[in-house]
Amino acid sequence: MKAWLEPAGWAALLLALSALVLGEGARRADLERGIPLTPTELYRTLARSQTSWQVVDARRDVAGEYEEAHVPGAIPVPACDPALAPEPARDRFHRGVPTVIVTAGGDADLVRRCLARFTLARSLAGGMDAWSGASLPEDSGPYAPPSSRAGGGCL
């Protein structure tokens, strides 16, 4: 009878520890959600080749604002609504990938709605206005998916 107690005890301990780790991960993700990235932090993060963040441009006027200037590699998803995204962008963003949300000027309501759509997401402090104000690289023109031949990098 004692032979099965030890494996059961270890299994229970492993289950309890796993629950603690998952809970801590969820708390950390919630805390990070509330801390926006500065434009310089985002630039440094994107410039590191081993980092794989997706940048979602949630500005509402895709035809105007996005095509005029956007963070290099940003995926246009107006108001974080996939139905409003240009056709080539609809299958390019993923809920489970670390994400940075870009709005025009840091619209808190839009950021809150967008953050809820992603597992691990943060916003760009000050939005595209802050990115442009920091004189960081910008792209312009309509969205075009990255070429896999060139590695798909954005900066």
Coordinates of C-alpha atoms in Angstrom, one line a residue:
M1 CA 0.0 0.0 0.0
K2 CA 2.9 2.4 0.8
A3 CA 4.5 1.8 -2.7
W4 CA 1.8 4.0 -4.5
L5 CA 1.9 6.8 -1.9
E6 CA 5.3 8.1 -2.8
P7 CA 4.6 8.5 -6.6
A8 CA 1.2 10.0 -5.8
G9 CA 2.9 12.5 -3.4
W10 CA 5.5 13.5 -6.0
A11 CA 2.7 13.9 -8.6
A12 CA 0.7 16.1 -6.3
L13 CA 3.8 18.2 -5.5
L14 CA 4.6 18.6 -9.2
L15 CA 1.0 19.6 -9.9
A16 CA 1.1 22.2 -7.1
L17 CA 4.4 23.7 -8.3
S18 CA 3.1 23.8 -11.9
A19 CA 0.1 25.7 -10.8
L20 CA 2.3 28.2 -9.0
V21 CA 4.5 28.7 -12.0
L22 CA 1.5 29.2 -14.3
G23 CA -0.1 31.7 -11.9
E24 CA 3.2 33.7 -11.6
G25 CA 3.5 33.8 -15.4
A26 CA -0.1 35.1 -15.7
R27 CA 0.6 37.8 -13.0
R28 CA 3.8 38.9 -14.8
A29 CA 2.0 39.2 -18.1
D30 CA -0.7 41.3 -16.5
L31 CA 1.9 43.6 -14.9
E32 CA 3.8 44.0 -18.1
R33 CA 0.5 44.9 -19.9
G34 CA 0.3 48.0 -17.8
I35 CA 3.9 49.2 -18.6
P36 CA 4.2 50.8 -22.1
L37 CA 7.4 50.5 -24.0
T38 CA 9.1 53.8 -24.9
P39 CA 9.9 54.3 -28.5
T40 CA 13.6 53.8 -27.8
E41 CA 13.0 50.6 -25.9
L42 CA 10.9 49.3 -28.8
Y43 CA 13.5 50.2 -31.3
R44 CA 16.2 48.4 -29.3
T45 CA 14.0 45.4 -28.9
L46 CA 13.2 45.1 -32.6
A47 CA 16.8 45.7 -33.5
R48 CA 17.9 42.6 -31.7
S49 CA 17.7 39.8 -34.3
Q50 CA 16.8 37.1 -31.7
T51 CA 13.7 39.0 -30.6
S52 CA 10.4 38.1 -32.2
W53 CA 7.8 40.7 -31.3
Q54 CA 5.1 41.6 -33.7
V55 CA 4.1 45.3 -34.0
V56 CA 0.4 45.9 -34.6
D57 CA -0.6 49.3 -35.9
A58 CA -4.1 49.9 -34.5
R59 CA -4.6 53.4 -35.8
R60 CA -8.1 53.7 -37.2
D61 CA -7.3 55.4 -40.5
V62 CA -5.2 52.7 -42.2
A63 CA -5.3 54.2 -45.7
G64 CA -4.0 57.6 -44.5
E65 CA -2.0 57.3 -41.3
Y66 CA -0.4 53.9 -41.9
E67 CA 0.6 54.6 -45.5
E68 CA 2.0 58.0 -44.5
A69 CA 4.3 56.6 -41.8
H70 CA 4.5 53.5 -39.6
V71 CA 7.0 51.6 -37.5
P72 CA 9.0 49.3 -39.8
G73 CA 7.4 45.9 -40.0
A74 CA 4.1 47.0 -38.3
I75 CA 1.0 45.0 -39.3
P76 CA -2.0 47.3 -39.9
V77 CA -5.0 46.1 -37.9
P78 CA -7.3 49.2 -37.4
A79 CA -8.9 49.3 -33.9
C80 CA -7.5 45.7 -33.5
D81 CA -10.3 44.4 -35.7
P82 CA -9.0 41.8 -38.1
A83 CA -12.0 42.4 -40.4
L84 CA -10.7 46.0 -41.0
A85 CA -7.2 44.9 -41.8
P86 CA -6.0 45.0 -45.4
E87 CA -6.3 41.5 -47.1
P88 CA -2.5 40.7 -47.0
A89 CA -2.3 41.5 -43.3
R90 CA -5.2 39.4 -42.0
D91 CA -3.3 36.2 -41.5
R92 CA 0.0 37.9 -40.5
F93 CA -0.7 38.6 -36.8
H94 CA -1.2 36.1 -34.1
R95 CA -2.8 36.2 -30.6
G96 CA 0.0 34.2 -28.8
V97 CA 3.0 36.1 -30.1
P98 CA 4.5 38.9 -28.0
T99 CA 3.0 42.0 -29.4
V100 CA 3.4 45.8 -29.2
I101 CA 0.3 47.9 -29.9
V102 CA 0.8 51.2 -31.7
T103 CA -1.9 53.9 -31.7
A104 CA -1.8 57.4 -33.0
G105 CA -1.0 59.1 -29.7
G106 CA -1.4 56.4 -27.0
D107 CA -5.3 56.3 -27.0
A108 CA -5.8 54.6 -23.6
D109 CA -9.3 53.1 -24.5
L110 CA -8.0 51.7 -27.8
V111 CA -4.9 50.3 -26.1
R112 CA -7.0 48.6 -23.4
R113 CA -9.2 46.9 -26.0
C114 CA -6.3 45.8 -28.1
L115 CA -4.3 44.5 -25.2
A116 CA -7.2 42.2 -24.3
R117 CA -6.9 40.5 -27.7
F118 CA -3.3 39.2 -27.1
T119 CA -1.7 36.8 -24.7
L120 CA 1.4 38.9 -24.1
A121 CA 1.1 42.5 -25.2
R122 CA 2.3 46.0 -24.4
S123 CA 1.6 49.4 -25.9
L124 CA 4.0 51.9 -27.4
A125 CA 4.1 54.9 -25.0
G126 CA 2.8 58.0 -26.8
G127 CA 2.0 55.9 -29.9
M128 CA 3.2 56.8 -33.4
D129 CA 3.5 60.4 -32.4
A130 CA 6.2 59.5 -29.9
W131 CA 8.0 57.2 -32.4
S132 CA 8.1 60.0 -35.0
G133 CA 9.1 62.5 -32.3
A134 CA 12.1 60.4 -31.3
S135 CA 13.3 60.5 -35.0
L136 CA 13.3 56.7 -35.2
P137 CA 13.2 54.9 -38.6
E138 CA 9.8 54.9 -40.3
D139 CA 8.4 53.1 -43.4
S140 CA 5.6 54.5 -45.6
G141 CA 3.3 53.1 -48.2
P142 CA 0.7 50.3 -48.2
Y143 CA 1.3 47.1 -46.2
A144 CA 3.4 44.4 -47.8
P145 CA 4.2 41.1 -46.0
P146 CA 7.9 40.7 -45.3
S147 CA 9.8 38.5 -47.8
S148 CA 11.0 35.2 -46.3
R149 CA 14.0 35.4 -48.6
A150 CA 15.4 38.4 -46.7
G151 CA 14.7 36.9 -43.3
G152 CA 11.6 38.9 -42.7
G153 CA 13.3 41.5 -40.5
C154 CA 11.9 44.9 -40.0
L155 CA 14.9 47.1 -39.0

